[in-house]
Coordinates of C-alpha atoms in Angstrom, one line a residue:
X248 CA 0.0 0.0 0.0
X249 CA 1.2 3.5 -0.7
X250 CA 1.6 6.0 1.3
X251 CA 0.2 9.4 0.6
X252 CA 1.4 11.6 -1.8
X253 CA 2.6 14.9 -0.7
X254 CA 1.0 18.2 -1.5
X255 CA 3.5 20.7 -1.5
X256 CA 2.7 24.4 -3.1
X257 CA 0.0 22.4 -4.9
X258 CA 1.8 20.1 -6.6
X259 CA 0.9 16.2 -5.8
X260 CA 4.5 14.2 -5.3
X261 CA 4.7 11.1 -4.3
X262 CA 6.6 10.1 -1.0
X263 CA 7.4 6.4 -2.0
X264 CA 10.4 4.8 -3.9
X265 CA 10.4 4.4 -7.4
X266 CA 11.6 1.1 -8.1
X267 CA 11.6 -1.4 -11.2
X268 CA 9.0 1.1 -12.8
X269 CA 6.5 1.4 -9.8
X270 CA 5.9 2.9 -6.6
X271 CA 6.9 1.5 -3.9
X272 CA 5.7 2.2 -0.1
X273 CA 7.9 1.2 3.3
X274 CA 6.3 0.4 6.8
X275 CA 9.4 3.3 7.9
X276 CA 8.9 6.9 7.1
X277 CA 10.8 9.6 8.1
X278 CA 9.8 13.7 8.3
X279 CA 10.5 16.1 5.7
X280 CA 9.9 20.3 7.0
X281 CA 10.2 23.4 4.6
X282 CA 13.5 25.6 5.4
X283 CA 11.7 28.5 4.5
X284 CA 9.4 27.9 7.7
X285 CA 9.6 25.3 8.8
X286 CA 6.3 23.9 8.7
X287 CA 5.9 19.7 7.8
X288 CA 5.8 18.7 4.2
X289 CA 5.1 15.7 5.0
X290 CA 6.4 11.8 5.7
X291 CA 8.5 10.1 3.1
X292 CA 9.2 6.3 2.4
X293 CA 12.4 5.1 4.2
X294 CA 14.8 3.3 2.2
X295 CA 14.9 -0.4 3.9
X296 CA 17.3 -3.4 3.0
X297 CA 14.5 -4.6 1.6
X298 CA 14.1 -1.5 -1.2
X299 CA 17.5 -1.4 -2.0
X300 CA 17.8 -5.2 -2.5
X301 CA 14.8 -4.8 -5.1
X302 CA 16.6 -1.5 -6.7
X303 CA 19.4 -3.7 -7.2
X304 CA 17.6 -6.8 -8.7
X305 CA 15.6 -4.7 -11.0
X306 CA 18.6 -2.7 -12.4
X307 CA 20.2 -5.9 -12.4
X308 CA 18.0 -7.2 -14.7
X309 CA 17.4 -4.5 -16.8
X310 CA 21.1 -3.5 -17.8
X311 CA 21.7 -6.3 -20.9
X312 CA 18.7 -5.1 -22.4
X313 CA 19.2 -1.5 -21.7
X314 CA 23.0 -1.9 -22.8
X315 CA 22.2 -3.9 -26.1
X316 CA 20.4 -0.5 -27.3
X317 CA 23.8 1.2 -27.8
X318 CA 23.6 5.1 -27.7
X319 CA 21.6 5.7 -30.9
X320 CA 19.2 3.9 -29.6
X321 CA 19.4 5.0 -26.0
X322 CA 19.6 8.6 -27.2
X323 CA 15.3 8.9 -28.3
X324 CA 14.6 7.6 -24.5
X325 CA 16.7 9.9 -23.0
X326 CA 15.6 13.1 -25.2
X327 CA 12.2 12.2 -23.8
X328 CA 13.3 12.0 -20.4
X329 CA 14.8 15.9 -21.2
X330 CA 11.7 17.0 -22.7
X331 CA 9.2 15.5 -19.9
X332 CA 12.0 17.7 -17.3
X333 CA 10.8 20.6 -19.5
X334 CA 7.2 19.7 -19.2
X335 CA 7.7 19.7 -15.1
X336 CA 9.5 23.2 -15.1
X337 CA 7.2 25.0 -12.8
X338 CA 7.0 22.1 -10.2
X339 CA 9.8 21.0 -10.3
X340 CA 11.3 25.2 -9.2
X341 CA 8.7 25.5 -6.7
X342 CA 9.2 21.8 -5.4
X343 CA 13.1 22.4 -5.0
X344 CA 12.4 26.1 -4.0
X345 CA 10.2 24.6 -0.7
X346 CA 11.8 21.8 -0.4
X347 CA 15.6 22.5 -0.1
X348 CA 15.3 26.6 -0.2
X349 CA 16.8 26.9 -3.1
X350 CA 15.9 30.3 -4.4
X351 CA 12.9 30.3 -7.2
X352 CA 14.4 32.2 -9.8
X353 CA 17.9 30.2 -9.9
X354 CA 15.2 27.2 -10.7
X355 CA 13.8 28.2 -13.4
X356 CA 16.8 30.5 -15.2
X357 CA 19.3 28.0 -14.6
X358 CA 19.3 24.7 -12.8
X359 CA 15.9 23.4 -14.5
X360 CA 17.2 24.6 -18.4
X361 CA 20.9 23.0 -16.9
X362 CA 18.8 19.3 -15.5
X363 CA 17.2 18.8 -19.6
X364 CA 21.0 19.9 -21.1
X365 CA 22.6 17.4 -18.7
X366 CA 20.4 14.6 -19.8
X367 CA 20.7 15.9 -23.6
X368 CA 23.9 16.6 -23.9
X369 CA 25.4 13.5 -22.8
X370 CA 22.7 10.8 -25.0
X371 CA 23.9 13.2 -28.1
X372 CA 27.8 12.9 -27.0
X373 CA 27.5 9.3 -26.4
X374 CA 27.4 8.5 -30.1
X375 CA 31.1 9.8 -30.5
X376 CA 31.9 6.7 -28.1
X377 CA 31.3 4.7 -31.2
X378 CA 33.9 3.4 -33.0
X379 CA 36.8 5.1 -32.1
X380 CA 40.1 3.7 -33.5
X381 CA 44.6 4.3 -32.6
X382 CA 46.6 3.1 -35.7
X383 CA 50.4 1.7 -34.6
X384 CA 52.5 0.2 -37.1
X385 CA 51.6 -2.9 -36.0
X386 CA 47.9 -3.1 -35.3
X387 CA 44.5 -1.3 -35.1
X388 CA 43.0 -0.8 -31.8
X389 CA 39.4 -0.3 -31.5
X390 CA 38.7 1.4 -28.6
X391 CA 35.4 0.2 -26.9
X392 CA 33.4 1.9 -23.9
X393 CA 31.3 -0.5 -22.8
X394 CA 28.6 0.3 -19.8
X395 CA 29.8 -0.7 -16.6
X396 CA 26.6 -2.4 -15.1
X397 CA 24.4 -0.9 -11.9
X398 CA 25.5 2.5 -11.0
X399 CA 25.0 4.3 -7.5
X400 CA 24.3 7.5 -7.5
X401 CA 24.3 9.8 -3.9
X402 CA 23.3 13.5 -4.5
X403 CA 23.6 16.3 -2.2
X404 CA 20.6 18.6 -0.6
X405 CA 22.2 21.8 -1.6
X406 CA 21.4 20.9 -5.7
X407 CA 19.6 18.1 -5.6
X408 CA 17.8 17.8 -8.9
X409 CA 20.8 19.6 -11.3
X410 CA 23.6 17.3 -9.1
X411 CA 21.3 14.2 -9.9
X412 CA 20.5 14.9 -13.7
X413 CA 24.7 15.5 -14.0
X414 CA 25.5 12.2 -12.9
X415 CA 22.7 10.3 -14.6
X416 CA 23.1 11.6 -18.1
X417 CA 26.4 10.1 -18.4
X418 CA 25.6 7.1 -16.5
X419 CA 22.3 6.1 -18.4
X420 CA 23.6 7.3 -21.8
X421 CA 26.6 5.1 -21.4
X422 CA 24.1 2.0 -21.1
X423 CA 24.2 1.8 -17.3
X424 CA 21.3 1.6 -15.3
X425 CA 21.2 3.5 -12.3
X426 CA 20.1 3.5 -8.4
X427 CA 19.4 6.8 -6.8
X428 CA 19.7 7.7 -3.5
X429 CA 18.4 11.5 -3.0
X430 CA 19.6 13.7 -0.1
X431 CA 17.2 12.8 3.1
X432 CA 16.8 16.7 3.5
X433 CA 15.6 17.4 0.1
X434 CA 14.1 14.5 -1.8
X435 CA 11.5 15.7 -3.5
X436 CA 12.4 16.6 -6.7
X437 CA 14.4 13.9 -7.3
X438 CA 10.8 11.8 -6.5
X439 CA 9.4 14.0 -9.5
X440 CA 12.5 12.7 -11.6
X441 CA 11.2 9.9 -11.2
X442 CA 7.7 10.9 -12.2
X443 CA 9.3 12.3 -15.6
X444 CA 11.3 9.1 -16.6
X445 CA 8.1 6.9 -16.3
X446 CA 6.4 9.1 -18.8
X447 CA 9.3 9.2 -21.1
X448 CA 9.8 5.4 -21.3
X449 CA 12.3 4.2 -19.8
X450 CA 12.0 0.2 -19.5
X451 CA 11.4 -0.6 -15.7
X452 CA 14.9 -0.9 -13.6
X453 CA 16.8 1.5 -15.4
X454 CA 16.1 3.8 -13.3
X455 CA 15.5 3.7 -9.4
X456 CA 15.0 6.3 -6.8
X457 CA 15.8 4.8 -3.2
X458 CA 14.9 7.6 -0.5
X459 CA 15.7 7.5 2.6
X460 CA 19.5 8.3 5.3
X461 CA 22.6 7.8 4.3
X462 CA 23.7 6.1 7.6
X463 CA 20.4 3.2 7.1
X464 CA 19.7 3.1 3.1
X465 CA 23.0 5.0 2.0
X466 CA 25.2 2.1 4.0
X467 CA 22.9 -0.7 2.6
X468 CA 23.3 0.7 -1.3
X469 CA 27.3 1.5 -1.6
X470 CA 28.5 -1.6 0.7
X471 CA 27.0 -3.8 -1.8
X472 CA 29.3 -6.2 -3.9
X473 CA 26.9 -5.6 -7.0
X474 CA 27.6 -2.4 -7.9
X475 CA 29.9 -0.9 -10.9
X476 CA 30.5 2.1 -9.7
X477 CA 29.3 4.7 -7.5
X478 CA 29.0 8.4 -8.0
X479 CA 28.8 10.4 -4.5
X480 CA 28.6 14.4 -4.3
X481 CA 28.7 15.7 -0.9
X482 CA 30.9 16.0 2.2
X483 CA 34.5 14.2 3.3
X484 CA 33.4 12.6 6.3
X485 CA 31.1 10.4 4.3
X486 CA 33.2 10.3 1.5
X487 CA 35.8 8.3 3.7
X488 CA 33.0 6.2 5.0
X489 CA 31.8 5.2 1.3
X490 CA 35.4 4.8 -0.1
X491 CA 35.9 2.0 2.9
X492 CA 32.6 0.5 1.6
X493 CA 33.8 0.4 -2.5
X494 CA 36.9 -0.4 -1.8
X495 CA 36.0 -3.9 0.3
X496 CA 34.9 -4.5 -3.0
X497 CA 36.7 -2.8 -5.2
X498 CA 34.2 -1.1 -6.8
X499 CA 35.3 2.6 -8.5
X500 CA 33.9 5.7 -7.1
X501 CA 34.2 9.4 -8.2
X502 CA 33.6 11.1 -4.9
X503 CA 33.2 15.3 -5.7
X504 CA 33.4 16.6 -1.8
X505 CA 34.2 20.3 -0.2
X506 CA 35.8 23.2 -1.2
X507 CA 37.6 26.1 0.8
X508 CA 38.4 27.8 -1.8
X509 CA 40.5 31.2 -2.0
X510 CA 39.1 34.6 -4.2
X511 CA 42.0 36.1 -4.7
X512 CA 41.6 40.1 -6.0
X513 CA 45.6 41.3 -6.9
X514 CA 47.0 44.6 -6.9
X515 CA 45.8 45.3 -10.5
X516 CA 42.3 44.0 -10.2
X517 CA 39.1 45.5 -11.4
X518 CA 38.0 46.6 -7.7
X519 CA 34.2 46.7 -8.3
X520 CA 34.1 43.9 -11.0
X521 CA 35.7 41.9 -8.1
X522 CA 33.3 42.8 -5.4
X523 CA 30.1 42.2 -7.4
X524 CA 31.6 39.2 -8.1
X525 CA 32.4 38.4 -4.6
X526 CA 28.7 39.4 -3.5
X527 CA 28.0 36.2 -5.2
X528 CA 29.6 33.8 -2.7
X529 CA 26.8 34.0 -0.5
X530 CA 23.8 32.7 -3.0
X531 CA 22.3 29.9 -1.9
X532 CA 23.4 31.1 1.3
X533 CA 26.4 30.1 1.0
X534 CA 26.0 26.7 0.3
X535 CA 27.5 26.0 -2.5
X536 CA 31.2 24.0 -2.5
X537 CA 32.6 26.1 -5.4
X538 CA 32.0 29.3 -3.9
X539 CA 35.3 31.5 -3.3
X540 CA 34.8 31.5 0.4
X541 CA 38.3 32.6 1.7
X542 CA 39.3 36.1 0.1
X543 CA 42.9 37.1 -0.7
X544 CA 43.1 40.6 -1.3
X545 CA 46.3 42.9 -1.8
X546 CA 47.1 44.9 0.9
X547 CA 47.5 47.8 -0.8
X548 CA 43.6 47.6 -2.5
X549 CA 42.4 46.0 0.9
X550 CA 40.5 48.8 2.4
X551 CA 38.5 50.0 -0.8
X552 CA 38.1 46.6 -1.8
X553 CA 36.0 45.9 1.6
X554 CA 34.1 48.7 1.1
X555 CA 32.9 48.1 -2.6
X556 CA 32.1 44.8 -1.9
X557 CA 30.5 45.8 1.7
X558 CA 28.3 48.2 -0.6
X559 CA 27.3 45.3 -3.1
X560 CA 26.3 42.5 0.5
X561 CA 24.1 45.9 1.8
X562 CA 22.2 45.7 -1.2
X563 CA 21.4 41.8 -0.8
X564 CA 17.4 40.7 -0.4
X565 CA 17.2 38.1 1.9
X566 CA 14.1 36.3 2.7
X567 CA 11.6 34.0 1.4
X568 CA 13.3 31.9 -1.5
X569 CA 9.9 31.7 -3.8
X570 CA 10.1 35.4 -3.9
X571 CA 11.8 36.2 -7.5
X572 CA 13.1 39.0 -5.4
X573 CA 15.5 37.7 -2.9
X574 CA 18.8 36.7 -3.5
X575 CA 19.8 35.0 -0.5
X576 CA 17.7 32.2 0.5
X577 CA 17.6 29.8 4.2
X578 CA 20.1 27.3 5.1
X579 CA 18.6 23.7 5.1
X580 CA 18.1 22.7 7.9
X581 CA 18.6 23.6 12.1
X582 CA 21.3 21.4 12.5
X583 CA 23.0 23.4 9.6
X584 CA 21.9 27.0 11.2
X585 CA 23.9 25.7 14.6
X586 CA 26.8 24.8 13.0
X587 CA 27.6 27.8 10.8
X588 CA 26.5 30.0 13.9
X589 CA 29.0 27.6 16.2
X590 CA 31.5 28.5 13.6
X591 CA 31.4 32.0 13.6
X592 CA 31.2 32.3 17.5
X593 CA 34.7 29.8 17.8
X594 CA 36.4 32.7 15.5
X595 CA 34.8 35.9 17.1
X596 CA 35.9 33.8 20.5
X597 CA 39.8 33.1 19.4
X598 CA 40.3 36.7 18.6
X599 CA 38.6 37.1 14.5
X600 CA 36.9 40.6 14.1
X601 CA 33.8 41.2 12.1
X602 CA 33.3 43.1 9.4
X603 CA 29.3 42.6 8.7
X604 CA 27.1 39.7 10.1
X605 CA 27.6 37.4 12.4
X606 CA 24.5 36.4 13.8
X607 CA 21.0 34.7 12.8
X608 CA 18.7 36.9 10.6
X609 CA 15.4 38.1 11.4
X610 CA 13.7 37.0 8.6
X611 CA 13.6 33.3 10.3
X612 CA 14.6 30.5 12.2
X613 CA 17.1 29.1 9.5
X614 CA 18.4 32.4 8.3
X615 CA 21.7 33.6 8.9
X616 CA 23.1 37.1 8.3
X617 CA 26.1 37.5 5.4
X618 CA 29.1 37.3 7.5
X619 CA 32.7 38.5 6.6
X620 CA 35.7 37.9 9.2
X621 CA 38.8 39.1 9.0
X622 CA 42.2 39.7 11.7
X623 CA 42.7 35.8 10.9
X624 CA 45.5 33.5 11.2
X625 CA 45.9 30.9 8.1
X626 CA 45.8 28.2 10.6
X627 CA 42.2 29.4 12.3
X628 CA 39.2 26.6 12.1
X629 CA 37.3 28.8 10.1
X630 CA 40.2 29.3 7.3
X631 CA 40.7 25.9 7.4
X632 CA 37.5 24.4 7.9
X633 CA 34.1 24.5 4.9
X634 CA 31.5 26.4 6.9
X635 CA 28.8 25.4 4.0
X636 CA 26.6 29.1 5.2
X637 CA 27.1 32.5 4.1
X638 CA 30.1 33.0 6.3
X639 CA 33.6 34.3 4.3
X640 CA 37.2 35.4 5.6
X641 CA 38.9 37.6 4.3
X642 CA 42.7 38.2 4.3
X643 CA 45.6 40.5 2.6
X644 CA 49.2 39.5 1.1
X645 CA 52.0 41.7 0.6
X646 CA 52.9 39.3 -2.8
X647 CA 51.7 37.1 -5.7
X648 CA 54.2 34.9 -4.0
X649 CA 52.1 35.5 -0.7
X650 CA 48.8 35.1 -2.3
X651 CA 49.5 31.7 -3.8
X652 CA 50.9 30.1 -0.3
X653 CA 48.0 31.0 1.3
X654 CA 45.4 30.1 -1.3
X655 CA 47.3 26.5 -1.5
X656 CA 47.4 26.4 2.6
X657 CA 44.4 24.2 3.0
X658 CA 43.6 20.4 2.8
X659 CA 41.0 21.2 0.0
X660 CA 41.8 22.0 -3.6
X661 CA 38.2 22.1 -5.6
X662 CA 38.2 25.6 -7.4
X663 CA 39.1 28.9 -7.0
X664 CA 38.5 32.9 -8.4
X665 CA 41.4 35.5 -9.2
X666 CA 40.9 39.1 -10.3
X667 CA 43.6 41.1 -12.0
X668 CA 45.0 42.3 -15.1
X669 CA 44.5 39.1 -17.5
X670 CA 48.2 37.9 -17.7
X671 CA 49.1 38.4 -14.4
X672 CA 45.5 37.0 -12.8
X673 CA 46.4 33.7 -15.4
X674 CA 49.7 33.6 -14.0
X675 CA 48.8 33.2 -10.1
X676 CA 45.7 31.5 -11.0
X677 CA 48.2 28.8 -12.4
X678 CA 50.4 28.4 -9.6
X679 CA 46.9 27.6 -7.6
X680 CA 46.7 23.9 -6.6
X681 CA 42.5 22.9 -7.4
X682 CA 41.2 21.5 -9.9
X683 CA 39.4 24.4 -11.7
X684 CA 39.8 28.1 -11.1
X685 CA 37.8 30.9 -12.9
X686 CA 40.1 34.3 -14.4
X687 CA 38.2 37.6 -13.6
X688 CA 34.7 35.6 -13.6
X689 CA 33.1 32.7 -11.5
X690 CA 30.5 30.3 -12.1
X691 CA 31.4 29.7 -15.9
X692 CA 30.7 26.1 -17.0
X693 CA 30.4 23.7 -20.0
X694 CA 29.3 20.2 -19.8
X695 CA 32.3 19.2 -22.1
X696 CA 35.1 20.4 -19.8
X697 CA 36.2 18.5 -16.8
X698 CA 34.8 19.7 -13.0
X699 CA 36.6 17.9 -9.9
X700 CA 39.2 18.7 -6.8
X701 CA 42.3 17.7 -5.4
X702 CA 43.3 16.9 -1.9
X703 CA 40.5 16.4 0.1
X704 CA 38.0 18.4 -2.6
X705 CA 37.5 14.7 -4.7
X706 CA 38.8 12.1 -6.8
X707 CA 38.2 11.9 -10.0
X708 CA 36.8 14.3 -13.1
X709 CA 32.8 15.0 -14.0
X710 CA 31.9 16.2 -17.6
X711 CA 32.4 15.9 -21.1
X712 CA 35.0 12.4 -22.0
X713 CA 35.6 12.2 -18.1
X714 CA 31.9 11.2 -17.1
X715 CA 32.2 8.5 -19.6
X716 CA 35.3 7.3 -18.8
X717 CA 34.6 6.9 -15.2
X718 CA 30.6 5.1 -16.2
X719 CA 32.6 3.0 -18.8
X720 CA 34.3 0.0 -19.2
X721 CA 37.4 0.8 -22.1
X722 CA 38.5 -1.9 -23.3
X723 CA 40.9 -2.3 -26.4
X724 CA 40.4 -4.6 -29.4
X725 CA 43.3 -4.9 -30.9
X726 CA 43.8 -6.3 -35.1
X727 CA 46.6 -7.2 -36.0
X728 CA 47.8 -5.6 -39.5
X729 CA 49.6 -8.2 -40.6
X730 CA 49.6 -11.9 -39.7
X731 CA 50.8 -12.7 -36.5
X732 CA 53.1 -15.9 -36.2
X733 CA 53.2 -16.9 -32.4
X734 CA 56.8 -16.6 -30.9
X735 CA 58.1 -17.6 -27.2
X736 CA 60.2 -14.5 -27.5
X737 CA 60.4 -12.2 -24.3
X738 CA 57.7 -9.2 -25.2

């Protein structure tokens, strides 16, 4: 029996799992409240052994089927599955807006247009997979990539349905079929997902959605011995926890995790392109991991840099995420509210001065005030440490030399900003060690290009060739050009 679906703004989505092509219930549910107020959305199925046994099975059992299609004919299932996206635009914005306080207008001008492209993009780049050949002088190799078999996927709550669409493009274009496990905080678009690949087609067990914690149904999914691979996005303390898991046995995982990252302004920077810029950091209130959270700024610029960008933060709307309005939205959740605010009063406490914020906002329970600290040490907690809130530091150099020890003085290495003259920004920027970092702009991205850290910021690459190498199997056939005479001669 089913459990209720939820109405949330209106729109009916249901609380149960989608497995093997249906809906299905569990005698466990757990709560799900609104982080714009905090009111109850409702009760959502709880991923048991049980549920995750069946997700397996059924992708299990759908793969050679699924495979056999090869891209072309994966590709028309999969444009369908981009279109009936497009068809949910409206619920899918206010769904992810209520549900994980995501701000309305990001929804529908970028991450629901961004969710079809990711499915798109990768069915229509698949077909290049085909056939590819090396020429030697001796032989030709014909380079396969072959799907992998059942896939894991473990999204985030912070982008939940662009973050989920991102890893299953590649994964179900490649001929894999896929197990989902959205973020317990914020499952409800990926539920609606789920909705919108039932329509298109897809042949049950290709794709599953498995709600529920990632300490109960998260443990269950990655510790089993059945799975290809396993795509995770989200923090380094459970990273560690599902590498142990994969690795017992042996089973792949690209794991995309924190960033601390530095925005460095130099000398020769454009002062207020930089500071708009740097107003940036806190959308989503700060909880984004490629955000430029620790700024580097030239001594001799610091003071009117702080005060451009401290003009560009006053202008800030904060408040209620569905209103096109406002720019900076809730955090998720209470537990997430106490620790950014814990945080902030640690560094105030050890002797770090504010320059703005530093305390909840008025607007609500889970809001918290764009914060800047500065008189820091490079070895304070909250230099070191991702906050994951709208909480920045900001500190000056005396030279590029400076600047680049300090924005490689951390365990994480996922991306980074630098503002200057071109040459000299590229010149720093390439001494930083992360593995992306945007020249005199942020937030640039194409699917073809590779998006990962180093150090503790991830292993592996996402996008373009690097999503389907990771999904694939490569395997080399190699022909012979001319005939081959067998020979006990050392190779």
């Amino acid at each position: 029996m089913s459990n209720p679906s939820l109405d949330v703004a209106g729109i009916q989505v249901s609380a149960d799992h989608y497995i093997n092509g249906q809906r299905v219930a569990s005698s466990e549910t757990f709560p799900l409240h609104s982080p714009i107020d905090q009111r109850l959305l409702g009760h959502v199925s709880e991923g048991l052994a049980e549920h995750v046994e069946q997700a397996i099975v059924a992708a299990q059992k759908a793969f050679p089927a699924w495979a056999a299609l090869g891209a072309a004919g994966r590709k028309p299932y999969l444009d369908r599955f981009a279109d009936e996206i497009g068809k949910r635009a409206d619920e899918l914005c206010q769904l992810e807006s209520n549900d994980a306080g995501v701000l309305l207008s990001r929804m529908r001008n970028g991450v629901v247009p961004r969710a079809m492209l990711n499915i798109r993009w990768f069915a229509e780049h698949a077909l290049e997979l085909q056939n590819r050949t090396l020429e030697t002088d001796q032989a030709s190799h014909l380079v396969r990539h072959d799907p992998a078999g059942v896939v894991a996927i473990i999204t985030p709550w912070n982008a939940p349905l662009m973050l989920s669409t991102w890893k299953l493009g590649p994964a179900l274009a490649s001929g894999n079929t896929c197990v989902l496990k959205p973020p317990e905080w914020a499952p409800l678009t990926c539920s609606l997902l789920a909705d919108a690949a039932h329509a298109a087609g897809l042949p049950p067990g290709v794709f599953n959605v498995v709600q529920g914690s990632g300490a109960n149904t998260g443990a269950k999914l990655v510790s089993d011995p059945r799975l290809a691979r396993i795509s995770f996005t989200g923090s380094v303390p459970t990273a560690k926890w599902i590498a142990q898991a994969a690795g017992a046995n042996l089973v792949p995982c690209s794991l995309e995790l924190g960033g601390k990252s530095p925005f460095v302004v130099l000398e020769d920077a454009d002062i207020d392109s930089a500071a708009a810029t740097g107003a940036l950091m806190y959308r989503n209130a700060g909880q984004v991991c490629l955000a430029g959270t620790r700024f580097l700024v030239h001594q001799r610029i610091a003071d009117r840099y702080v005060e451009a960008l401290r003009a560009y933060v006053e202008k800030l709307n904060i408040g209620d995420p569905r209103d096109e309005a406002t720019e900076v939205g809730p955090l998720i959740h209470p537990r997430q509210v106490e620790r950014v605010a814990e945080y902030v009063d640690r560094a105030v406490a050890q002797g770090a001065r504010l320059l703005w914020g530093g305390a909840r906002h008025g607007f609500g329970a889970q809001y918290y005030q764009p914060t800047m600290l500065t008189d820091l040490r490079q070895s304070d907690e909250i230099v070191q440490n991702e906050v994951f809130g709208p909480v920045l530091t900001l500190q000056t150099f005396e030279s590029d030399e400076q600047a680049v020890e300090m924005a490689n003085g951390t365990d994480y290495g996922l991306g980074g900003v630098c503002y200057g003259e071109q040459t000299h920004a590229i010149a720093v920027a390439e001494q930083i060690r992360t593995g992306f970092i945007w020249v005199n702009s942020f937030g640039i991205r194409d699917l073809a290009a590779p998006f990962g850290g180093i150090k503790r910021s991830g292993i592996g690459r996402e996008g373009g060739a690097w999503s389907f190498e990771f999904f694939c199997d490569v395997k080399d056939v190699v022909v012979p050009k001319k005939p081959f005479k067998a020979s006990f001669s050392h190779r």
